[in-house]
mmCIF file of C-alpha atoms and ligand atoms in Angstrom:
data_model
loop_
_atom_site.group_PDB
_atom_site.id
_atom_site.type_symbol
_atom_site.label_atom_id
_atom_site.label_comp_id
_atom_site.label_asym_id
_atom_site.label_seq_id
_atom_site.Cartn_x
_atom_site.Cartn_y
_atom_site.Cartn_z
ATOM 1 C CA MET A 22 12.524 2.051 -41.091
ATOM 2 C CA SER A 23 14.475 5.750 -41.043
ATOM 3 C CA SER A 24 14.722 8.801 -43.022
ATOM 4 C CA GLN A 25 18.419 8.913 -43.499
ATOM 5 C CA ASN A 26 20.817 7.516 -46.223
ATOM 6 C CA ILE A 27 22.167 4.380 -44.758
ATOM 7 C CA TYR A 28 24.266 2.299 -47.015
ATOM 8 C CA ILE A 29 26.110 -0.018 -45.806
ATOM 9 C CA LEU A 30 28.515 -2.534 -48.371
ATOM 10 C CA GLY A 31 28.136 -6.300 -47.169
ATOM 11 C CA ILE A 32 30.902 -8.758 -47.550
ATOM 12 C CA GLU A 33 30.384 -12.866 -47.227
ATOM 13 C CA SER A 34 33.435 -15.283 -47.462
ATOM 14 C CA SER A 35 32.849 -18.447 -44.891
ATOM 15 C CA CYS A 36 32.551 -21.109 -47.744
ATOM 16 C CA ASP A 37 32.825 -21.235 -51.268
ATOM 17 C CA ASP A 38 30.947 -18.402 -52.386
ATOM 18 C CA THR A 39 32.906 -14.872 -52.357
ATOM 19 C CA ALA A 40 30.347 -11.904 -52.327
ATOM 20 C CA ALA A 41 29.509 -8.141 -52.060
ATOM 21 C CA SER A 42 26.686 -6.807 -51.749
ATOM 22 C CA VAL A 43 25.531 -2.436 -51.312
ATOM 23 C CA ILE A 44 21.866 -2.131 -49.357
ATOM 24 C CA HIS A 45 20.804 1.299 -49.017
ATOM 25 C CA ASN A 46 18.407 1.578 -45.304
ATOM 26 C CA GLY A 47 16.499 -1.968 -46.006
ATOM 27 C CA ARG A 48 16.342 -2.317 -50.041
ATOM 28 C CA ILE A 49 19.128 -4.029 -52.210
ATOM 29 C CA LEU A 50 20.981 -2.067 -54.408
ATOM 30 C CA SER A 51 23.675 -4.735 -55.428
ATOM 31 C CA ASN A 52 23.888 -8.611 -54.857
ATOM 32 C CA VAL A 53 27.538 -9.132 -56.669
ATOM 33 C CA VAL A 54 28.597 -13.549 -55.978
ATOM 34 C CA ALA A 55 31.746 -15.302 -57.393
ATOM 35 C CA SER A 56 30.780 -18.721 -56.813
ATOM 36 C CA GLN A 57 34.257 -21.076 -57.272
ATOM 37 C CA LYS A 58 33.699 -23.960 -59.175
ATOM 38 C CA ILE A 59 37.409 -25.339 -58.685
ATOM 39 C CA HIS A 60 34.748 -27.402 -56.149
ATOM 40 C CA GLU A 61 32.579 -29.532 -58.454
ATOM 41 C CA GLU A 62 35.427 -32.189 -59.626
ATOM 42 C CA TYR A 63 36.203 -32.969 -55.919
ATOM 43 C CA GLY A 64 32.593 -33.883 -55.002
ATOM 44 C CA GLY A 65 33.111 -31.313 -52.185
ATOM 45 C CA VAL A 66 35.114 -27.930 -51.075
ATOM 46 C CA VAL A 67 38.130 -27.908 -50.515
ATOM 47 C CA PRO A 68 39.367 -24.910 -48.206
ATOM 48 C CA GLU A 69 42.840 -24.631 -49.043
ATOM 49 C CA LEU A 70 41.563 -23.672 -52.689
ATOM 50 C CA ALA A 71 38.597 -21.620 -51.332
ATOM 51 C CA SER A 72 40.520 -19.915 -49.527
ATOM 52 C CA ARG A 73 42.782 -18.877 -52.214
ATOM 53 C CA ALA A 74 40.155 -17.870 -54.825
ATOM 54 C CA HIS A 75 38.741 -15.514 -52.083
ATOM 55 C CA GLN A 76 42.145 -13.656 -52.318
ATOM 56 C CA GLN A 77 41.368 -13.791 -56.303
ATOM 57 C CA ASN A 78 37.901 -12.974 -55.613
ATOM 58 C CA ILE A 79 36.927 -10.323 -53.435
ATOM 59 C CA VAL A 80 38.596 -6.663 -54.651
ATOM 60 C CA PRO A 81 36.624 -7.673 -57.892
ATOM 61 C CA VAL A 82 33.603 -8.748 -56.997
ATOM 62 C CA VAL A 83 33.391 -5.841 -54.434
ATOM 63 C CA SER A 84 34.373 -3.088 -57.133
ATOM 64 C CA GLN A 85 31.191 -4.649 -59.032
ATOM 65 C CA ALA A 86 28.896 -4.384 -56.086
ATOM 66 C CA LEU A 87 30.025 -0.930 -55.193
ATOM 67 C CA LYS A 88 29.365 0.025 -59.362
ATOM 68 C CA GLN A 89 26.290 -1.840 -59.691
ATOM 69 C CA ALA A 90 25.106 0.294 -56.903
ATOM 70 C CA GLY A 91 26.149 3.081 -58.685
ATOM 71 C CA VAL A 92 27.856 3.933 -54.649
ATOM 72 C CA ASP A 93 30.775 5.336 -54.685
ATOM 73 C CA LYS A 94 33.023 3.981 -51.647
ATOM 74 C CA SER A 95 33.131 7.589 -50.097
ATOM 75 C CA GLU A 96 29.573 7.119 -49.948
ATOM 76 C CA LEU A 97 29.470 3.716 -47.488
ATOM 77 C CA SER A 98 28.211 4.713 -44.425
ATOM 78 C CA ALA A 99 29.909 0.746 -42.415
ATOM 79 C CA VAL A 100 31.373 -2.512 -43.906
ATOM 80 C CA ALA A 101 29.859 -5.157 -42.814
ATOM 81 C CA PHE A 102 31.286 -8.365 -42.799
ATOM 82 C CA THR A 103 30.960 -12.495 -41.779
ATOM 83 C CA ARG A 104 32.933 -13.332 -38.732
ATOM 84 C CA GLY A 105 31.817 -17.011 -39.095
ATOM 85 C CA PRO A 106 31.144 -19.662 -38.571
ATOM 86 C CA GLY A 107 32.366 -21.621 -41.631
ATOM 87 C CA LEU A 108 35.777 -22.544 -42.428
ATOM 88 C CA MET A 109 38.706 -20.542 -41.167
ATOM 89 C CA GLY A 110 41.044 -19.445 -44.363
ATOM 90 C CA SER A 111 37.431 -18.780 -46.003
ATOM 91 C CA LEU A 112 36.674 -16.534 -43.221
ATOM 92 C CA LEU A 113 40.055 -14.920 -42.904
ATOM 93 C CA VAL A 114 39.782 -13.091 -46.233
ATOM 94 C CA GLY A 115 36.409 -11.315 -45.994
ATOM 95 C CA THR A 116 37.445 -10.762 -42.044
ATOM 96 C CA SER A 117 40.678 -9.066 -42.938
ATOM 97 C CA PHE A 118 39.102 -7.464 -46.132
ATOM 98 C CA ALA A 119 36.332 -5.568 -44.769
ATOM 99 C CA LYS A 120 38.486 -4.129 -41.037
ATOM 100 C CA SER A 121 41.110 -2.819 -43.784
ATOM 101 C CA LEU A 122 38.916 -1.199 -45.947
ATOM 102 C CA ALA A 123 36.969 0.356 -42.836
ATOM 103 C CA PHE A 124 39.762 1.682 -40.850
ATOM 104 C CA GLY A 125 40.859 3.530 -44.746
ATOM 105 C CA LEU A 126 37.250 4.962 -45.098
ATOM 106 C CA ASN A 127 37.525 5.450 -41.656
ATOM 107 C CA ILE A 128 34.295 4.291 -40.756
ATOM 108 C CA PRO A 129 32.125 1.479 -38.561
ATOM 109 C CA LEU A 130 33.047 -1.944 -38.997
ATOM 110 C CA ILE A 131 30.200 -4.683 -38.337
ATOM 111 C CA ASP A 132 31.167 -8.175 -37.758
ATOM 112 C CA VAL A 133 27.845 -10.518 -38.914
ATOM 113 C CA ASN A 134 26.746 -14.018 -38.128
ATOM 114 C CA HIS A 135 26.044 -16.595 -40.868
ATOM 115 C CA MET A 136 23.203 -18.269 -39.225
ATOM 116 C CA GLN A 137 21.988 -15.070 -37.617
ATOM 117 C CA ALA A 138 21.980 -13.387 -41.355
ATOM 118 C CA HIS A 139 20.215 -16.741 -43.224
ATOM 119 C CA ILE A 140 17.785 -16.015 -40.863
ATOM 120 C CA LEU A 141 17.680 -11.666 -41.163
ATOM 121 C CA ALA A 142 17.505 -11.979 -45.329
ATOM 122 C CA HIS A 143 13.736 -11.938 -44.647
ATOM 123 C CA PHE A 144 13.899 -8.817 -43.636
ATOM 124 C CA ILE A 145 15.489 -7.435 -46.861
ATOM 125 C CA ASP A 146 12.303 -4.996 -48.524
ATOM 126 C CA GLU A 147 11.435 -7.509 -51.611
ATOM 127 C CA GLU A 148 8.349 -6.765 -53.555
ATOM 128 C CA GLY A 149 6.036 -9.714 -53.206
ATOM 129 C CA PHE A 150 7.833 -11.569 -50.182
ATOM 130 C CA GLU A 151 6.294 -11.037 -47.080
ATOM 131 C CA LYS A 152 8.298 -10.952 -44.199
ATOM 132 C CA PRO A 153 7.239 -12.833 -40.852
ATOM 133 C CA SER A 154 6.280 -10.978 -37.651
ATOM 134 C CA PHE A 155 7.707 -12.303 -34.599
ATOM 135 C CA PRO A 156 7.841 -14.860 -32.943
ATOM 136 C CA PHE A 157 8.704 -16.993 -36.110
ATOM 137 C CA LEU A 158 10.652 -20.431 -36.268
ATOM 138 C CA ALA A 159 13.266 -20.668 -39.247
ATOM 139 C CA MET A 160 14.950 -23.926 -40.388
ATOM 140 C CA THR A 161 17.710 -22.661 -42.485
ATOM 141 C CA ILE A 162 18.933 -26.092 -44.829
ATOM 142 C CA SER A 163 22.029 -26.174 -46.727
ATOM 143 C CA GLY A 164 25.329 -27.851 -47.734
ATOM 144 C CA GLY A 165 26.205 -26.387 -44.731
ATOM 145 C CA HIS A 166 23.692 -26.148 -42.210
ATOM 146 C CA THR A 167 20.874 -28.151 -40.560
ATOM 147 C CA GLN A 168 19.236 -25.975 -37.508
ATOM 148 C CA ILE A 169 15.723 -24.870 -36.578
ATOM 149 C CA VAL A 170 15.789 -21.705 -34.600
ATOM 150 C CA LYS A 171 13.299 -20.090 -32.414
ATOM 151 C CA VAL A 172 13.413 -16.634 -33.166
ATOM 152 C CA ALA A 173 12.242 -13.525 -30.759
ATOM 153 C CA ASP A 174 13.154 -10.653 -31.896
ATOM 154 C CA TYR A 175 16.127 -9.764 -34.866
ATOM 155 C CA PHE A 176 18.899 -10.372 -32.370
ATOM 156 C CA ASP A 177 16.792 -12.308 -29.626
ATOM 157 C CA MET A 178 17.370 -16.609 -31.206
ATOM 158 C CA ALA A 179 17.867 -19.623 -29.736
ATOM 159 C CA VAL A 180 19.384 -22.521 -31.084
ATOM 160 C CA ILE A 181 16.314 -25.250 -30.983
ATOM 161 C CA GLY A 182 17.129 -28.473 -32.894
ATOM 162 C CA GLU A 183 20.244 -28.802 -35.450
ATOM 163 C CA THR A 184 21.995 -31.771 -37.217
ATOM 164 C CA ILE A 185 24.168 -33.979 -35.428
ATOM 165 C CA ASP A 186 26.007 -34.960 -37.900
ATOM 166 C CA ASP A 187 25.696 -34.511 -42.156
ATOM 167 C CA ALA A 188 23.417 -31.410 -43.851
ATOM 168 C CA VAL A 189 21.017 -31.553 -45.424
ATOM 169 C CA GLY A 190 21.791 -31.155 -48.199
ATOM 170 C CA GLU A 191 25.311 -33.414 -47.725
ATOM 171 C CA ALA A 192 22.717 -35.893 -48.173
ATOM 172 C CA TYR A 193 21.489 -34.577 -50.890
ATOM 173 C CA ASP A 194 25.186 -34.078 -52.728
ATOM 174 C CA LYS A 195 26.768 -38.019 -51.156
ATOM 175 C CA SER A 196 23.496 -39.652 -52.027
ATOM 176 C CA GLY A 197 24.461 -38.358 -55.531
ATOM 177 C CA LYS A 198 27.006 -39.059 -55.884
ATOM 178 C CA ILE A 199 26.832 -43.149 -54.987
ATOM 179 C CA LEU A 200 24.890 -42.745 -58.382
ATOM 180 C CA GLY A 201 27.141 -41.485 -60.267
ATOM 181 C CA LEU A 202 25.347 -37.815 -60.781
ATOM 182 C CA GLY A 203 27.652 -34.343 -60.335
ATOM 183 C CA TYR A 204 27.850 -32.403 -57.481
ATOM 184 C CA PRO A 205 25.851 -30.636 -56.199
ATOM 185 C CA ALA A 206 23.782 -33.006 -56.318
ATOM 186 C CA GLY A 207 20.581 -31.511 -54.781
ATOM 187 C CA PRO A 208 19.029 -29.620 -58.164
ATOM 188 C CA GLU A 209 19.178 -33.165 -60.212
ATOM 189 C CA ILE A 210 18.028 -35.287 -57.562
ATOM 190 C CA ASP A 211 15.250 -32.702 -57.237
ATOM 191 C CA ARG A 212 14.371 -32.792 -61.038
ATOM 192 C CA ARG A 213 14.673 -36.265 -61.092
ATOM 193 C CA ALA A 214 12.156 -37.307 -58.209
ATOM 194 C CA GLN A 215 9.117 -35.103 -59.379
ATOM 195 C CA LEU A 216 9.555 -37.935 -62.456
ATOM 196 C CA GLY A 217 9.782 -40.576 -60.567
ATOM 197 C CA ASN A 218 7.652 -42.933 -57.588
ATOM 198 C CA PRO A 219 8.167 -41.306 -53.671
ATOM 199 C CA LYS A 220 6.678 -44.636 -52.288
ATOM 200 C CA ALA A 221 9.151 -46.944 -54.825
ATOM 201 C CA TYR A 222 11.703 -47.605 -52.165
ATOM 202 C CA THR A 223 11.572 -47.505 -48.590
ATOM 203 C CA PHE A 224 14.284 -45.811 -46.661
ATOM 204 C CA THR A 225 14.466 -46.606 -42.907
ATOM 205 C CA LYS A 226 14.695 -42.106 -41.188
ATOM 206 C CA PRO A 227 17.257 -42.034 -38.403
ATOM 207 C CA ARG A 228 16.261 -41.620 -34.871
ATOM 208 C CA VAL A 229 17.228 -38.438 -33.102
ATOM 209 C CA ASP A 230 15.466 -37.192 -29.956
ATOM 210 C CA GLY A 231 14.051 -33.557 -30.027
ATOM 211 C CA LEU A 232 14.337 -31.821 -32.336
ATOM 212 C CA ASN A 233 18.426 -32.591 -33.920
ATOM 213 C CA PHE A 234 18.794 -34.512 -36.945
ATOM 214 C CA SER A 235 21.029 -36.921 -38.737
ATOM 215 C CA PHE A 236 21.642 -37.702 -42.058
ATOM 216 C CA SER A 237 24.669 -39.530 -42.278
ATOM 217 C CA GLY A 238 23.039 -42.681 -41.269
ATOM 218 C CA LEU A 239 20.195 -42.305 -44.318
ATOM 219 C CA LYS A 240 23.433 -41.626 -46.116
ATOM 220 C CA THR A 241 24.810 -45.659 -45.492
ATOM 221 C CA ALA A 242 21.368 -46.969 -45.883
ATOM 222 C CA ILE A 243 21.162 -45.427 -49.392
ATOM 223 C CA LEU A 244 25.317 -46.446 -50.071
ATOM 224 C CA TYR A 245 23.920 -50.325 -49.324
ATOM 225 C CA PHE A 246 20.785 -50.041 -50.421
ATOM 226 C CA ILE A 247 22.454 -48.996 -53.947
ATOM 227 C CA GLN A 248 25.001 -52.171 -53.324
ATOM 228 C CA ARG A 249 22.704 -54.454 -53.062
ATOM 229 C CA GLU A 250 20.833 -53.808 -55.621
ATOM 230 C CA VAL A 251 23.200 -52.939 -58.265
ATOM 231 C CA LYS A 252 24.506 -56.819 -56.835
ATOM 232 C CA ALA A 253 21.328 -58.259 -58.423
ATOM 233 C CA ASN A 254 21.464 -56.414 -61.707
ATOM 234 C CA PRO A 255 24.139 -54.027 -62.597
ATOM 235 C CA ASN A 256 22.026 -51.404 -64.708
ATOM 236 C CA PHE A 257 19.778 -51.103 -61.494
ATOM 237 C CA ILE A 258 20.959 -47.262 -60.934
ATOM 238 C CA SER A 259 20.118 -45.731 -64.724
ATOM 239 C CA GLU A 260 16.839 -48.501 -65.294
ATOM 240 C CA ASN A 261 14.965 -46.551 -61.536
ATOM 241 C CA LEU A 262 16.947 -43.664 -61.232
ATOM 242 C CA ASN A 263 13.931 -41.525 -61.081
ATOM 243 C CA ASP A 264 12.013 -43.722 -58.641
ATOM 244 C CA ILE A 265 15.567 -43.658 -56.379
ATOM 245 C CA CYS A 266 15.390 -39.242 -56.502
ATOM 246 C CA ALA A 267 12.023 -39.780 -55.800
ATOM 247 C CA SER A 268 12.538 -42.125 -52.953
ATOM 248 C CA ILE A 269 15.373 -40.190 -51.392
ATOM 249 C CA GLN A 270 13.620 -37.141 -51.777
ATOM 250 C CA TYR A 271 10.253 -38.384 -49.403
ATOM 251 C CA THR A 272 12.653 -39.201 -47.330
ATOM 252 C CA ILE A 273 14.920 -36.499 -46.487
ATOM 253 C CA ILE A 274 11.292 -34.408 -46.860
ATOM 254 C CA GLY A 275 9.669 -36.101 -44.561
ATOM 255 C CA ILE A 276 12.626 -35.931 -41.743
ATOM 256 C CA LEU A 277 11.884 -32.278 -42.547
ATOM 257 C CA ILE A 278 8.873 -31.758 -42.228
ATOM 258 C CA ASP A 279 8.213 -33.935 -39.249
ATOM 259 C CA LYS A 280 10.692 -32.090 -36.855
ATOM 260 C CA LEU A 281 8.945 -28.619 -37.658
ATOM 261 C CA LYS A 282 5.880 -30.176 -36.901
ATOM 262 C CA LEU A 283 6.926 -30.855 -33.848
ATOM 263 C CA ALA A 284 8.911 -27.663 -33.477
ATOM 264 C CA THR A 285 6.223 -25.958 -34.012
ATOM 265 C CA LYS A 286 3.744 -28.336 -31.126
ATOM 266 C CA LYS A 287 6.990 -27.491 -28.481
ATOM 267 C CA THR A 288 7.108 -23.797 -29.241
ATOM 268 C CA GLY A 289 3.585 -23.182 -30.095
ATOM 269 C CA VAL A 290 5.402 -20.527 -32.820
ATOM 270 C CA ASN A 291 3.027 -21.734 -36.116
ATOM 271 C CA GLN A 292 5.075 -19.476 -38.802
ATOM 272 C CA ILE A 293 7.618 -21.236 -40.143
ATOM 273 C CA ALA A 294 10.766 -19.185 -42.178
ATOM 274 C CA ILE A 295 12.797 -21.222 -44.313
ATOM 275 C CA GLY A 296 16.175 -20.126 -46.179
ATOM 276 C CA GLY A 297 19.498 -21.967 -47.308
ATOM 277 C CA GLY A 298 20.002 -23.378 -50.669
ATOM 278 C CA VAL A 299 17.764 -26.434 -50.412
ATOM 279 C CA SER A 300 15.247 -24.028 -49.469
ATOM 280 C CA ALA A 301 14.637 -24.190 -53.269
ATOM 281 C CA ASN A 302 13.821 -27.676 -52.979
ATOM 282 C CA SER A 303 11.144 -28.156 -54.805
ATOM 283 C CA GLY A 304 9.116 -30.988 -52.942
ATOM 284 C CA ILE A 305 9.970 -29.308 -49.345
ATOM 285 C CA ARG A 306 7.823 -25.752 -50.854
ATOM 286 C CA LYS A 307 5.363 -28.061 -51.533
ATOM 287 C CA ALA A 308 5.332 -29.783 -48.347
ATOM 288 C CA LEU A 309 5.282 -26.580 -46.485
ATOM 289 C CA LYS A 310 2.467 -25.012 -48.406
ATOM 290 C CA ASP A 311 -0.085 -27.776 -47.810
ATOM 291 C CA GLY A 312 1.319 -27.768 -44.186
ATOM 292 C CA GLU A 313 -0.276 -24.422 -44.407
ATOM 293 C CA GLU A 314 -3.430 -26.069 -44.538
ATOM 294 C CA LYS A 315 -3.262 -29.347 -42.971
ATOM 295 C CA PHE A 316 -1.493 -27.590 -39.904
ATOM 296 C CA GLY A 317 -2.172 -24.071 -39.891
ATOM 297 C CA TRP A 318 1.267 -23.141 -40.406
ATOM 298 C CA LYS A 319 2.132 -19.688 -41.973
ATOM 299 C CA THR A 320 5.357 -20.067 -44.538
ATOM 300 C CA TYR A 321 7.380 -17.752 -45.485
ATOM 301 C CA ILE A 322 10.706 -18.575 -48.196
ATOM 302 C CA PRO A 323 12.638 -15.927 -49.150
ATOM 303 C CA LYS A 324 13.587 -14.767 -52.948
ATOM 304 C CA PHE A 325 16.169 -17.248 -54.729
ATOM 305 C CA GLU A 326 19.275 -14.837 -54.498
ATOM 306 C CA PHE A 327 18.855 -14.269 -50.454
ATOM 307 C CA THR A 328 18.817 -17.820 -49.607
ATOM 308 C CA THR A 329 21.699 -19.642 -50.888
ATOM 309 C CA ASP A 330 25.363 -18.661 -48.978
ATOM 310 C CA ASN A 331 25.037 -14.115 -50.549
ATOM 311 C CA ALA A 332 26.150 -11.235 -49.391
ATOM 312 C CA ALA A 333 22.910 -9.076 -48.886
ATOM 313 C CA MET A 334 21.689 -11.257 -45.495
ATOM 314 C CA ILE A 335 24.719 -10.087 -44.666
ATOM 315 C CA ALA A 336 24.421 -6.720 -45.349
ATOM 316 C CA ILE A 337 20.557 -6.217 -44.146
ATOM 317 C CA VAL A 338 22.225 -7.628 -40.809
ATOM 318 C CA GLY A 339 25.205 -4.253 -41.045
ATOM 319 C CA TYR A 340 22.014 -2.440 -41.435
ATOM 320 C CA LEU A 341 19.788 -3.755 -38.627
ATOM 321 C CA LYS A 342 23.093 -3.566 -36.508
ATOM 322 C CA TYR A 343 23.768 -0.169 -38.184
ATOM 323 C CA LEU A 344 20.199 1.406 -36.545
ATOM 324 C CA ASN A 345 21.729 -0.299 -33.174
ATOM 325 C CA ASN A 346 24.969 1.833 -33.187
ATOM 326 C CA ASP A 347 26.294 -1.888 -32.589
ATOM 327 C CA PHE A 348 29.885 -1.629 -34.519
ATOM 328 C CA SER A 349 32.846 -3.813 -34.124
ATOM 329 C CA LYS A 350 35.991 -2.612 -32.935
ATOM 330 C CA GLN A 351 39.040 -3.092 -35.253
ATOM 331 C CA ASP A 352 40.192 -6.088 -33.233
ATOM 332 C CA ILE A 353 37.519 -8.372 -34.054
ATOM 333 C CA VAL A 354 39.178 -12.189 -34.944
ATOM 334 C CA ALA A 355 37.482 -14.703 -37.696
ATOM 335 C CA SER A 356 35.551 -17.510 -35.707
ATOM 336 C CA ALA A 357 34.938 -20.291 -37.619
ATOM 337 C CA ARG A 358 32.706 -21.745 -34.698
ATOM 338 C CA LEU A 359 30.799 -18.726 -33.705
ATOM 339 C CA LYS A 360 26.966 -19.938 -32.415
ATOM 340 C CA ILE A 361 24.059 -17.485 -33.062
HETATM 341 O O1 KG4 B 24 23.046 -22.330 -49.497
HETATM 342 P P1 KG4 B 24 23.822 -22.841 -50.901
HETATM 343 O O2 KG4 B 24 23.674 -22.499 -52.003
HETATM 344 O O3 KG4 B 24 25.564 -23.464 -50.314
HETATM 345 C C1 KG4 B 24 26.579 -23.082 -49.354
HETATM 346 O O4 KG4 B 24 25.702 -24.949 -48.603
HETATM 347 O O5 KG4 B 24 25.979 -22.883 -48.088
HETATM 348 O O6 KG4 B 24 23.170 -24.680 -50.402
HETATM 349 C C2 KG4 B 24 24.088 -25.608 -51.703
HETATM 350 C C3 KG4 B 24 23.415 -26.825 -51.182
HETATM 351 C C4 KG4 B 24 23.595 -27.973 -51.202
HETATM 352 O O7 KG4 B 24 23.739 -29.576 -51.209
HETATM 353 C C5 KG4 B 24 22.820 -28.635 -53.212
HETATM 354 O O8 KG4 B 24 22.786 -29.781 -53.301
HETATM 355 C C6 KG4 B 24 21.246 -27.854 -52.239
HETATM 356 O O9 KG4 B 24 21.898 -26.714 -51.321
HETATM 357 N N1 KG4 B 24 20.731 -27.648 -52.906
HETATM 358 C C7 KG4 B 24 19.570 -28.518 -53.099
HETATM 359 C C8 KG4 B 24 18.433 -27.745 -54.473
HETATM 360 N N2 KG4 B 24 18.985 -27.004 -54.672
HETATM 361 C C9 KG4 B 24 20.263 -26.311 -53.773
HETATM 362 N N3 KG4 B 24 18.973 -29.589 -52.696
HETATM 363 C C10 KG4 B 24 17.765 -30.241 -52.756
HETATM 364 N N4 KG4 B 24 17.063 -29.857 -53.873
HETATM 365 C C11 KG4 B 24 17.230 -28.325 -54.601
HETATM 366 N N5 KG4 B 24 16.836 -27.879 -55.806
HETATM 367 ZN ZN1 ZN B 25 25.101 -20.189 -45.514
#
C-alpha cells in the first residue's frame, strides 16, 4: 500500500482482554492478548474487576508487543486505541494510556471504533487469507456483539441489523450455564454438537422483523424445556447432553443463516465476511461454506487470532486512518456506546 515505513501500536481494552499489537505497513509484527481469567468463576464479565485487571496488564502487554515486534517505541509512527463501544471503566484504561504515550512520544493519536475494527481485520495482510472487495456484508458475532453491516468502503459502513437483546455468544454461554457447563460455554457446546443429533429437540426461532436478532427468548425456551425434562428425569441433561447441544446449535445457526439470506436478498450483496469469537464455530463455518454452493455466496473468515477481541484489528484501522491523515485530538474521550 505504501513505500513508507509506518509502524503503528494498537491498543485494545474494551471488555475483558488487554491487548497490544504492532503493525508495519499492513503486516502484523506482534499480537499480544492478556485474557482475564478472573471472570470465569462469575460466569460472565464483571466490569469493575475488568478495569482493575486492565490497569495491571496494560504496561506489560504493550512492552511485550513492542519487544516481540522488535520495534523501539521511538520508531512508532502513531498510537491507535479503542475508543468504544465497550465497558467504560475498561475503555478508560486503554484511552488514557494511549493518550499519554502518544503525547510523550509526540506522535499522532488515532481513535478506533471497535466494531469497525472487527470488520477491517479482514484487511490485515496474512498469507492464505483473501481480502473481501467492496461492497460486502460483515457479520460480527461474539459474546458482546451480533451485527450485520453493509460495508461500502473502509470507513463507509451502515449497520443493517443487530440484536435487540442478547448477543449470540451470550445465547451460547447462558445455555451452557443452564446445562451446567463452564464459562464461556460456546466451544464446549460446539464440540458436543458435533457428536449429537441436531434434530433431537426443537426450539422455536424468535420472530424479529427485518435483519434484527433476538436471543433472549431462545434462552428462556431452553430454560423451560430443561426444567420440564429434568422434573420427569433428573438425569435428562447428562443422558442427552450431546443431542441438547446439537439442537441448540442447529437453532442458533438457523437464525444466523436466515438473516444472512435475507440480508443478501435485500442488499444484492453476496460477499459475506464474518468475525467475532463465535466465528470459530464449526457449524457456522460449515453453513457458510454450504451457502457458497447453495446461494452463490463468497465467504471470508479471518485468521482466528484476528476475530476474537485483539489489538491487531485496532492496529490495522490505525494504519488505514494514518494513510488518510485521520488523527484524534488529545481531548478525545472514550465512548461506551460509540456507533459505527
Ligand atoms: O470475540 P470473543 O472472544 O469475545 C467477545 O465476546 O467480545 O467471543 C467470545 C464468545 C463467547 O460467548 C464464546 O462462548 C463464543 O464467543 N465462542 C463460541 C465458540 N468459540 C467461542 N461460540 C460458539 N462456538 C464456538 N466454537
Ligand atoms: Zn469485540
